[in-house]
CSV table of C-alpha atoms and ligand atoms in Angstrom, one decimal:
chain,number,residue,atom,x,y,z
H,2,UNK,CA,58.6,38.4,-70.6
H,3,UNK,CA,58.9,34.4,-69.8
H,4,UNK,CA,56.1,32.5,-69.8
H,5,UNK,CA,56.1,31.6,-65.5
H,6,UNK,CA,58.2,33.7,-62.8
H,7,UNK,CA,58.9,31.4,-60.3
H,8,UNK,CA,60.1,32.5,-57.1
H,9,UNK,CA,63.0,30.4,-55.3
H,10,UNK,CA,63.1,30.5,-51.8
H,11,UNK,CA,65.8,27.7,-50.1
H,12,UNK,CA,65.5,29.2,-46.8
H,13,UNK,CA,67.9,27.2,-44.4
H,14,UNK,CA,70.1,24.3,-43.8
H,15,UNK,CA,70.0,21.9,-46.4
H,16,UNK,CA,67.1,24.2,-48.2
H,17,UNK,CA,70.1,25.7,-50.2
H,18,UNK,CA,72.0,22.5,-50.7
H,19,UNK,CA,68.5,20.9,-52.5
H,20,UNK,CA,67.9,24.2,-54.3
H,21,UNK,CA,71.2,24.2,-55.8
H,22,UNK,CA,70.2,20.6,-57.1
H,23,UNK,CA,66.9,22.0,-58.4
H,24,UNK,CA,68.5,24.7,-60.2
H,25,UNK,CA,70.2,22.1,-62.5
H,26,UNK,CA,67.4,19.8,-63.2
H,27,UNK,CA,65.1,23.2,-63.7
H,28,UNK,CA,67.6,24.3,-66.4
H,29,UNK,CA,68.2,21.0,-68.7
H,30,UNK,CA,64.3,20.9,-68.3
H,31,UNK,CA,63.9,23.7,-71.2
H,32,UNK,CA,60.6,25.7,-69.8
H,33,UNK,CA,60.1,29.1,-70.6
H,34,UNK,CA,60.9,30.8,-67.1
H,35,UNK,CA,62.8,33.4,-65.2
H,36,UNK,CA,63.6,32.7,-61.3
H,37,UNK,CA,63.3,35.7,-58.7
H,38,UNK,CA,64.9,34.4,-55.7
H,39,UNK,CA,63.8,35.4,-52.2
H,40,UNK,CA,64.2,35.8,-48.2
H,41,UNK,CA,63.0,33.4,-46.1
H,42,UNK,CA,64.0,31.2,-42.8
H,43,UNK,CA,65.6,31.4,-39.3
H,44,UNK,CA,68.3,34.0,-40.0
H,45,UNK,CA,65.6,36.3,-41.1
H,46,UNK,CA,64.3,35.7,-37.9
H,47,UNK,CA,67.3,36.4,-36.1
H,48,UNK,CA,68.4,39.5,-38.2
H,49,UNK,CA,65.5,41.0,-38.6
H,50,UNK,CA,63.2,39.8,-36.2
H,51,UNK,CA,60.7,38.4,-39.2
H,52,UNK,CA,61.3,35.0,-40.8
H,53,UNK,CA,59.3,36.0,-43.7
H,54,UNK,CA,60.3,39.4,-44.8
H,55,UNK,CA,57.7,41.7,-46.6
H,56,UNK,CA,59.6,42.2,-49.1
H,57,UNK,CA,59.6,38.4,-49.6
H,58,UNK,CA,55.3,38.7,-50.1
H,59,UNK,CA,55.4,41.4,-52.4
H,60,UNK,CA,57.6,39.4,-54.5
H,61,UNK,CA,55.0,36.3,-54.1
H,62,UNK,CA,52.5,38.4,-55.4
H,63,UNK,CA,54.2,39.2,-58.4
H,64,UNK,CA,54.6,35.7,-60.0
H,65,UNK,CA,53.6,32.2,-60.8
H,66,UNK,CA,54.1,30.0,-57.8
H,67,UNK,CA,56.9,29.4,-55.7
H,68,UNK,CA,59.8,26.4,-54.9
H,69,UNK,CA,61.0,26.4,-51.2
H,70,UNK,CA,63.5,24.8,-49.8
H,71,UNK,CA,63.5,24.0,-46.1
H,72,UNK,CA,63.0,25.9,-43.0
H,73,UNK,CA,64.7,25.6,-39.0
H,74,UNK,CA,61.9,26.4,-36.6
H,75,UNK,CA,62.6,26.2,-32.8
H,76,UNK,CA,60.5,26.4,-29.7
H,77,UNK,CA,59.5,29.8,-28.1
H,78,UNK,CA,62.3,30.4,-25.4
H,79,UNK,CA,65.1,28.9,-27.9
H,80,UNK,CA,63.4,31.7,-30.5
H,81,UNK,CA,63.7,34.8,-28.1
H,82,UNK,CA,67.3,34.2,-27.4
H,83,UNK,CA,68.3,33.8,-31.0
H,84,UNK,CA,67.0,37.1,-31.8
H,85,UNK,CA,69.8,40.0,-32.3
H,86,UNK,CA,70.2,42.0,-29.0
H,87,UNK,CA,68.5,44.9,-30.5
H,88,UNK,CA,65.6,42.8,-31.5
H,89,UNK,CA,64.5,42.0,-27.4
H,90,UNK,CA,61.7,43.2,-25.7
H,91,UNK,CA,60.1,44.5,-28.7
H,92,UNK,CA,57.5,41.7,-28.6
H,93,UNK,CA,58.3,39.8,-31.6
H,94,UNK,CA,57.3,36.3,-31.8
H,95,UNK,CA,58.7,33.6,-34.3
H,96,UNK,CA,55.6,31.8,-36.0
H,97,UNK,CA,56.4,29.3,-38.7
H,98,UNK,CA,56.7,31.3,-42.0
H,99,UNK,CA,55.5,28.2,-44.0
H,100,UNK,CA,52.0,28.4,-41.6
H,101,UNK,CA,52.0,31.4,-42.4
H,102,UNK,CA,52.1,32.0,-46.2
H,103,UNK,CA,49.9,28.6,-46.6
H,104,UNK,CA,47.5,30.7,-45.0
H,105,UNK,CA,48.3,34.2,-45.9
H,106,UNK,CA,47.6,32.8,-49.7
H,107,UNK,CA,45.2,30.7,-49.1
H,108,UNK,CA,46.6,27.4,-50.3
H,109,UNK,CA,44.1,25.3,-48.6
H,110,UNK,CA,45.7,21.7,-50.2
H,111,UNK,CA,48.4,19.7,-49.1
H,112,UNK,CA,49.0,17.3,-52.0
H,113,UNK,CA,51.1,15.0,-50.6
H,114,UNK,CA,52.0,12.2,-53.0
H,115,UNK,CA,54.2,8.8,-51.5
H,116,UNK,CA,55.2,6.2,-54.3
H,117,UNK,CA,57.1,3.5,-54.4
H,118,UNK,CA,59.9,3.7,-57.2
H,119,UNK,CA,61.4,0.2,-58.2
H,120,UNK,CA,64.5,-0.3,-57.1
H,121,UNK,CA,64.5,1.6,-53.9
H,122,UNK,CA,65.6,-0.5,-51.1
H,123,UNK,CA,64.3,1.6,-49.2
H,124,UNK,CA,60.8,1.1,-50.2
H,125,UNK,CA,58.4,-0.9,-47.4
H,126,UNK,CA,57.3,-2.6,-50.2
H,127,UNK,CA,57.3,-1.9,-54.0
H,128,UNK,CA,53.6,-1.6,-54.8
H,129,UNK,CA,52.6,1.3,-52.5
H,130,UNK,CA,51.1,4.7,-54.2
H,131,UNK,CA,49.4,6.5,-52.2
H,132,UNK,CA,48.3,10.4,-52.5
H,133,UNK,CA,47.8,12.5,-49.3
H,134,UNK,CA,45.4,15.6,-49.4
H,135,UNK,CA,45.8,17.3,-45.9
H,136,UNK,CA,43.7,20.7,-45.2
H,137,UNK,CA,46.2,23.3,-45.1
H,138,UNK,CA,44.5,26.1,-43.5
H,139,UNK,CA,42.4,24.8,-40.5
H,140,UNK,CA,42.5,22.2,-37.9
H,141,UNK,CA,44.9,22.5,-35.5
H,142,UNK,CA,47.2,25.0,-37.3
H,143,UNK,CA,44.3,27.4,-37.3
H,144,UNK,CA,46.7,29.8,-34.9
H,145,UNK,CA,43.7,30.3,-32.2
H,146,UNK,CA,45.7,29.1,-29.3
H,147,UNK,CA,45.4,30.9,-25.7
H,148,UNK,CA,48.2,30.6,-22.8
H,149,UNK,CA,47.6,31.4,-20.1
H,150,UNK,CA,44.2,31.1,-20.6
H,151,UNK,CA,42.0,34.5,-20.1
H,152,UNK,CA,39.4,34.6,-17.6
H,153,UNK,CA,36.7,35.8,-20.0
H,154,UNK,CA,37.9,33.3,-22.7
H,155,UNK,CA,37.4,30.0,-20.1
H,156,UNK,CA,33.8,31.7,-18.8
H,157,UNK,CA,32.5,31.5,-22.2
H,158,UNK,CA,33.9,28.2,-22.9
H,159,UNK,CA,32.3,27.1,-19.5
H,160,UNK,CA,29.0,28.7,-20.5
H,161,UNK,CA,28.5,26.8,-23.7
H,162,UNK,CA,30.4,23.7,-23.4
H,163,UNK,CA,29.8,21.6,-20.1
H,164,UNK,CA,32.5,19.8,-20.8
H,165,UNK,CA,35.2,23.0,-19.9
H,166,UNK,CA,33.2,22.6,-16.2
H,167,UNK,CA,35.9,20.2,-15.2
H,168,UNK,CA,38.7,22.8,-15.9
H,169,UNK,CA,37.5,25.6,-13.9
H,170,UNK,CA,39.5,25.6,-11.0
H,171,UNK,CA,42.7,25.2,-12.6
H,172,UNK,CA,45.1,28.7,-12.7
H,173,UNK,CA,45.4,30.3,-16.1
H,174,UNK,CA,48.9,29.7,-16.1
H,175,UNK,CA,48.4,26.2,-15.4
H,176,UNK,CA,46.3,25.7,-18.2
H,177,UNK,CA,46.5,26.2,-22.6
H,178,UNK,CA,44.4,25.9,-25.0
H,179,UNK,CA,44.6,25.5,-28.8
H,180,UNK,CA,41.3,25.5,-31.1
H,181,UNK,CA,40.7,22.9,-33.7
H,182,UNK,CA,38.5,25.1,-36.1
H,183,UNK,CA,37.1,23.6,-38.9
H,184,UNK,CA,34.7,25.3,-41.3
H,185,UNK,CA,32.0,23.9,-44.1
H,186,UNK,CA,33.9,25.7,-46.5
H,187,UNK,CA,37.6,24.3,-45.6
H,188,UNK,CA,36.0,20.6,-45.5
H,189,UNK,CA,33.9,20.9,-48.7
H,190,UNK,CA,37.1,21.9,-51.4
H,191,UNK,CA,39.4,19.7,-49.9
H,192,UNK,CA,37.2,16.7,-50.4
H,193,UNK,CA,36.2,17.9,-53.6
H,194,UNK,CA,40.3,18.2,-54.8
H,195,UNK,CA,40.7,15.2,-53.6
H,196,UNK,CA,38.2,13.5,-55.5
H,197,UNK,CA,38.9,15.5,-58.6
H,198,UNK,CA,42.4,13.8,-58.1
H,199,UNK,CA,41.1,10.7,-57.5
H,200,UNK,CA,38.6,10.8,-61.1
H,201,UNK,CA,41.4,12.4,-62.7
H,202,UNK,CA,44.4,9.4,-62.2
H,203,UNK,CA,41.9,6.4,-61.9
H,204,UNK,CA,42.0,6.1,-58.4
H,205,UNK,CA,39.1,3.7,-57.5
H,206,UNK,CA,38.9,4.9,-53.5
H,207,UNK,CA,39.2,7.8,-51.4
H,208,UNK,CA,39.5,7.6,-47.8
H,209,UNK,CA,38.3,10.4,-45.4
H,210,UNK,CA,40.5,9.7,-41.9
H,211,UNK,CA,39.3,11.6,-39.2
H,212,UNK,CA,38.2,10.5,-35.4
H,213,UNK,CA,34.4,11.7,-35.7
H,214,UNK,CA,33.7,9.3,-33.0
H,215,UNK,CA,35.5,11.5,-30.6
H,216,UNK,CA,36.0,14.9,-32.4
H,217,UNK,CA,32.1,14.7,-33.3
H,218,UNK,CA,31.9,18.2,-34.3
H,219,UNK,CA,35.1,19.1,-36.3
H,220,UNK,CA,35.6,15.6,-37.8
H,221,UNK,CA,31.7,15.3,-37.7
H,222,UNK,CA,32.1,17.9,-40.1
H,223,UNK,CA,34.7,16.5,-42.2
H,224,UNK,CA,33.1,13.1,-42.6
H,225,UNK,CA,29.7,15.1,-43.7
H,226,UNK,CA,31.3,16.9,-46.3
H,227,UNK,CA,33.1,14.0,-47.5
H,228,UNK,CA,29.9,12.0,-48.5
H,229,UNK,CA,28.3,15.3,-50.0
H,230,UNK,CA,31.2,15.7,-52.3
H,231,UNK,CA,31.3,11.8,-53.0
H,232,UNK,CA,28.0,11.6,-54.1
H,233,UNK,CA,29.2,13.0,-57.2
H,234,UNK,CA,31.9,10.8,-58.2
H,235,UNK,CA,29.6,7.3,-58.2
H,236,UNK,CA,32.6,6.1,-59.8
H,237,UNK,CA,34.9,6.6,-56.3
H,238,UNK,CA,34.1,4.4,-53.4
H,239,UNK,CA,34.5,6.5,-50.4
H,240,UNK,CA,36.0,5.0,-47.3
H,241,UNK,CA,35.8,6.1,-43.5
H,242,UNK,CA,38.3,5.4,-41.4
H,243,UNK,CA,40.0,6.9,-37.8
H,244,UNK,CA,43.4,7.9,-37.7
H,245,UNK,CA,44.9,5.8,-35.3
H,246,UNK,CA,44.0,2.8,-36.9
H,247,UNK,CA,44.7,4.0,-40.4
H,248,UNK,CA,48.0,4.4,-39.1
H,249,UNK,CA,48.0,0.8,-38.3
H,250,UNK,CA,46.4,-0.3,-41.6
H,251,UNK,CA,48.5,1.9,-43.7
H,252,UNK,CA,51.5,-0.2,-41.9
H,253,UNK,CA,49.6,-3.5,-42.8
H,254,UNK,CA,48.1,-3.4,-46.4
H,255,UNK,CA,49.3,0.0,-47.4
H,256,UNK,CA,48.8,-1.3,-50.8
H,257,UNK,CA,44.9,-1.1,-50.3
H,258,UNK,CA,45.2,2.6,-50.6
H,259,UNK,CA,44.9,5.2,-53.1
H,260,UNK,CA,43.9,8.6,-52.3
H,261,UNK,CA,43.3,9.8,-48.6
H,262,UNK,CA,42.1,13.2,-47.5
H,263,UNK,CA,42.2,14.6,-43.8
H,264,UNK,CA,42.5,17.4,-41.9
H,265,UNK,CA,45.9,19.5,-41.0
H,266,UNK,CA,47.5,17.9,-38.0
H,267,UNK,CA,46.2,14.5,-38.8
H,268,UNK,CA,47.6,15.3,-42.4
H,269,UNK,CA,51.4,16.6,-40.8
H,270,UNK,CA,51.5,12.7,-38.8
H,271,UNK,CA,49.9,10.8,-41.9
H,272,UNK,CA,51.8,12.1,-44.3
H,273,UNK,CA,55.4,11.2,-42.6
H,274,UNK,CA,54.1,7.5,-42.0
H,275,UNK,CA,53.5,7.4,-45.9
H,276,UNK,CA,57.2,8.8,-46.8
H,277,UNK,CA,58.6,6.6,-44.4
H,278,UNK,CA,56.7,3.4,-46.4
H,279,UNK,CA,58.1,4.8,-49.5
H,280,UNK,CA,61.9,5.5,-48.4
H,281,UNK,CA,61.6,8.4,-45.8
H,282,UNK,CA,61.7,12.1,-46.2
H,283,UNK,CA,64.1,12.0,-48.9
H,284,UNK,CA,61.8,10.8,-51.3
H,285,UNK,CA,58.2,13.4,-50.0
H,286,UNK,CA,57.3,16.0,-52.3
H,287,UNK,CA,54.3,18.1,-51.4
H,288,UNK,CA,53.1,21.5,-52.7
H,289,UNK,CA,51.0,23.7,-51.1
H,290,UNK,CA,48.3,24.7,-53.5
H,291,UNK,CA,45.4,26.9,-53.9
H,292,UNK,CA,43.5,28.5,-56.4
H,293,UNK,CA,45.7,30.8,-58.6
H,294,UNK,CA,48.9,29.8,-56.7
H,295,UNK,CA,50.9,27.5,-55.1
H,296,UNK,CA,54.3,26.9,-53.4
H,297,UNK,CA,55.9,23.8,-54.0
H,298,UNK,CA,58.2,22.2,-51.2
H,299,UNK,CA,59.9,18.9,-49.5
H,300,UNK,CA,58.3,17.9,-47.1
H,301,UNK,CA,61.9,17.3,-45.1
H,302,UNK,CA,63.3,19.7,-42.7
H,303,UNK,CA,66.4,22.1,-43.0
H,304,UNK,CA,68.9,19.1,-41.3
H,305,UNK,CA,71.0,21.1,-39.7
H,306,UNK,CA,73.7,19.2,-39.6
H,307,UNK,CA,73.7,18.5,-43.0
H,308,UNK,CA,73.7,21.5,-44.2
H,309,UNK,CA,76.1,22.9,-47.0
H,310,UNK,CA,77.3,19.2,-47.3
H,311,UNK,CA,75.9,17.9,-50.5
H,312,UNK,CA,75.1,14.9,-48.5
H,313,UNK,CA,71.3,14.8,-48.4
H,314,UNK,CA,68.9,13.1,-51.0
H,315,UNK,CA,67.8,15.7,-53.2
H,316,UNK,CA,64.9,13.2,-55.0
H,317,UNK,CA,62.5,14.6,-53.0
H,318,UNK,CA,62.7,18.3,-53.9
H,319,UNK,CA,63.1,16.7,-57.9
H,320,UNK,CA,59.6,15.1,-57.2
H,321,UNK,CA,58.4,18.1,-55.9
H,322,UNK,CA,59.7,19.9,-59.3
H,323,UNK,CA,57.6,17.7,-60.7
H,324,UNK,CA,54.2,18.5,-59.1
H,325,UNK,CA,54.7,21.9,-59.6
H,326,UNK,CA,55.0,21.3,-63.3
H,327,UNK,CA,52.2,19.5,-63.1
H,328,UNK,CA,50.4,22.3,-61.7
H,329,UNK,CA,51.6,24.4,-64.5
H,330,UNK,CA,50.1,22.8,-67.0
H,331,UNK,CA,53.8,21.2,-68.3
H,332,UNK,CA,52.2,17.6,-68.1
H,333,UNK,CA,54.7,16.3,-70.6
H,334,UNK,CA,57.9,17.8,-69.2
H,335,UNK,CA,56.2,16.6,-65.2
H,336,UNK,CA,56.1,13.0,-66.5
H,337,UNK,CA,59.6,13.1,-68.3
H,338,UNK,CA,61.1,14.2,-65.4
H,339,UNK,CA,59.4,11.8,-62.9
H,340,UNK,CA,60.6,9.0,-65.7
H,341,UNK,CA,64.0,10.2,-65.2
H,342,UNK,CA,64.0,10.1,-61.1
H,343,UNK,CA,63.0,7.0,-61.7
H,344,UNK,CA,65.2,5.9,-64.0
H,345,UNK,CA,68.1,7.0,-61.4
H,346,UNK,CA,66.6,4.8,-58.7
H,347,UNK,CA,66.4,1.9,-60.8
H,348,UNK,CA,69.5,2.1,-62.1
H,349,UNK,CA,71.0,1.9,-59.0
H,350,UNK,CA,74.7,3.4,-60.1
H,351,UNK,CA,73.9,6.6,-57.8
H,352,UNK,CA,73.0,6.8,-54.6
H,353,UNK,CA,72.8,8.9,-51.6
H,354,UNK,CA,73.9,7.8,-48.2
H,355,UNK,CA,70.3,7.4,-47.1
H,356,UNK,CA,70.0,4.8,-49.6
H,357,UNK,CA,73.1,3.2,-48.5
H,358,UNK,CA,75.7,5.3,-51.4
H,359,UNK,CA,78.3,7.9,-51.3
H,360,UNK,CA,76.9,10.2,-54.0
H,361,UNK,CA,76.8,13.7,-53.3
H,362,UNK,CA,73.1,15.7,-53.9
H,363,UNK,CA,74.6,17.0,-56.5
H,364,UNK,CA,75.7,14.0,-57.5
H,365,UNK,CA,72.4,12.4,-57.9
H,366,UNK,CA,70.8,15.7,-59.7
H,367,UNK,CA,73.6,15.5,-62.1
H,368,UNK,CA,72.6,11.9,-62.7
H,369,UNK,CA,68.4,12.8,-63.4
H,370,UNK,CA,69.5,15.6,-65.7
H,371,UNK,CA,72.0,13.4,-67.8
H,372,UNK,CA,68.4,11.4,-68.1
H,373,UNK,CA,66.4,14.4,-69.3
Z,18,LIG,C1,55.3,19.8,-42.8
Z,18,LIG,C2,56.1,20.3,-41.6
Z,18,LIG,C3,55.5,21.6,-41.2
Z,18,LIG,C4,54.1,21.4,-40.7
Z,18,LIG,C5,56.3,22.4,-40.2
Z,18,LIG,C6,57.7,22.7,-40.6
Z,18,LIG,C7,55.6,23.7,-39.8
Z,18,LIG,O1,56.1,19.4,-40.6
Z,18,LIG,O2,55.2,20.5,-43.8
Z,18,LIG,O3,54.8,18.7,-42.7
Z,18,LIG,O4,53.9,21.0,-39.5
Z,18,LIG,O5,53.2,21.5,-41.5
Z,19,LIG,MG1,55.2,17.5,-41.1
């Protein structure tokens, strides 16, 4: 038996068009593997009323980690009518199979990592490396979301919380609610992975962005268990900051930052600001990790309209290769192949339209596995 089983899952659009370019770079890399490939994404959804088949977990549960591709998620209504005719009225509703097996596996980090590559004219500027640590089983994404609201549900919330009082009168159709539930536990090891990161590559800071001026108790939280953790990296200045302006700061001097660590949602809008300063979404790897697994993915979309056009900029799924690697264990074969993206972008000879080329995705794989 090979040493990892990783499972591929390219789900839709462009998913399969970036897979196919992972496939190539995964096979001049040498590692001792075998690929199980798997169900996942919007026609699921549509065929069989399930975006994320069961059949899909078992094999999860069978093997290393995972790669994914992309998915297509649309709003409720757009949802219903997609689903085949024999699939309505049964009371099936879409959620986000991504949500879902992040928390279904419990792969509580986000490790979103935005460098700048020389030679990227798309880079904000060229001295930028930041690393992103969003929660990825809490916060906002926790799922606890009420529409319309239920009678009992708003009584208790008025009982407890004064400030619900002002709600009272408004119909429960009038009125939804989504819960931003943080616990002690879901603060505490994201902090501590992302100071673990931070002690590991030489980061000197870490910055905790939250709102706790506003969000007292969930970001409250947060910003508690941040200077717990801290206090045992004397090493690693800790920095507080609030979202909004770290949005605006990470536009200014984003060269003043190294490792940052926040919750889910604030993680989702911080974390496409930091791709964007570092060439966009065709350059943001991420991979969902937890404690004996993890499932590597782009952060991109599934593009649509790209899709089966070898047009989009497969770099970031090749990065994302490479922190899954890393996770492995394969340190030398992770910075090999991150030498060789690199290399690619330097070189300048192949480039995808996003980076004002013609190359194809496959194009541009081709090119990093020449490298390897
Ligand atoms: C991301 C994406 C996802 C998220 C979507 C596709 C559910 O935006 O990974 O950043 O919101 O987490
Ligand atoms: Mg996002």
């Amino acid at each position: 038996m090979s040493k990892y089983r990783i499972v591929l899952m390219p789900g839709d659009g462009i998913g399969e068009d970036v897979m196919e370019a992972a496939r190539m770079v995964l096979e001049t890399l040498d590692l001792d593997d075998e690929y199980i490939p798997a169900d996942i994404g919007w026609r699921f959804w549509c065929t069989e009323g399930n975006p994320l088949p069961e059949r899909t977990i078992d094999i999860l549960k069978t093997c290393s980690c995972a790669l994914f591709g992309a998915i297509t998620s649309k709003p409720k209504n757009d949802a219903n009518k997609e689903l085949a005719p024999q699939l309505h009225n049964r009371g099936l509703t879409y959620r986000s199979p991504i949500v879902t097996l992040r928390q279904m596996f419990d792969l509580y980090t986000n490790l979103r990592p935005c460098k700048a590559y020389q030679g990227n004219p798309l880079n904000y500027r060229d001295d930028i490396d930041l690393v992103i640590f969003r929660e990825n089983t809490e916060g906002l994404y926790s799922g606890v979301e009420f529409y319309p609201l239920p009678d009992e549900v708003r009584e208790k919330l008025m009982q407890y919380s004064p400030s619900m009082g002002r709600f009272k009168d408004i119909p429960a159709d009038e009125i939804a609610v989504s819960l931003r539930v943080i616990t002690q536990n879901g603060a505490r090891r994201i902090m501590r992975q992302a100071f673990e990161y931070a002690r590991r590559f030489g980061y000197p800071t870490v910055t905790v962005v939250e709102k706790p001026n506003i969000l007292r108790e969930t970001s409250g939280l947060m910003i508690r268990e941040a200077r717990t953790v801290a206090s045992d990296y004397s090493e690693i200045e800790l920095w507080e900051t609030n979202i909004d302006a770290q949005m605006m700061w990470l536009l200014k001097n984003p060269n003043n930052y190294g490792v940052l660590v926040t919750s889910n949602m604030f993680g989702d809008i911080l974390s496409d600001l930091a791709a964007q300063l570092v060439g966009g979404l065709g350059f943001a790897s991420s991979g969902n990790i937890g404690d004996n697994f993890a499932i590597f993915e782009p952060t991109h979309g599934s593009a649509p309209k790209y899709a089966g056009q070898h047009k989009v900029n497969p770099t970031a799924m090749l990065l994302t290769i490479k922190l899954m690697l890393d996770w492995l264990g394969e340190r030398d074969k992770a910075q090999k192949l991150e030498g060789a993206i690199a290399g690619v972008i330097a070189e300048a000879k192949v480039r995808t339209y996003d980076m004002g080329g013609t190359n194809s995705t496959i194009d541009m794989a081709k090119a990093v596995a020449e490298r390897l």
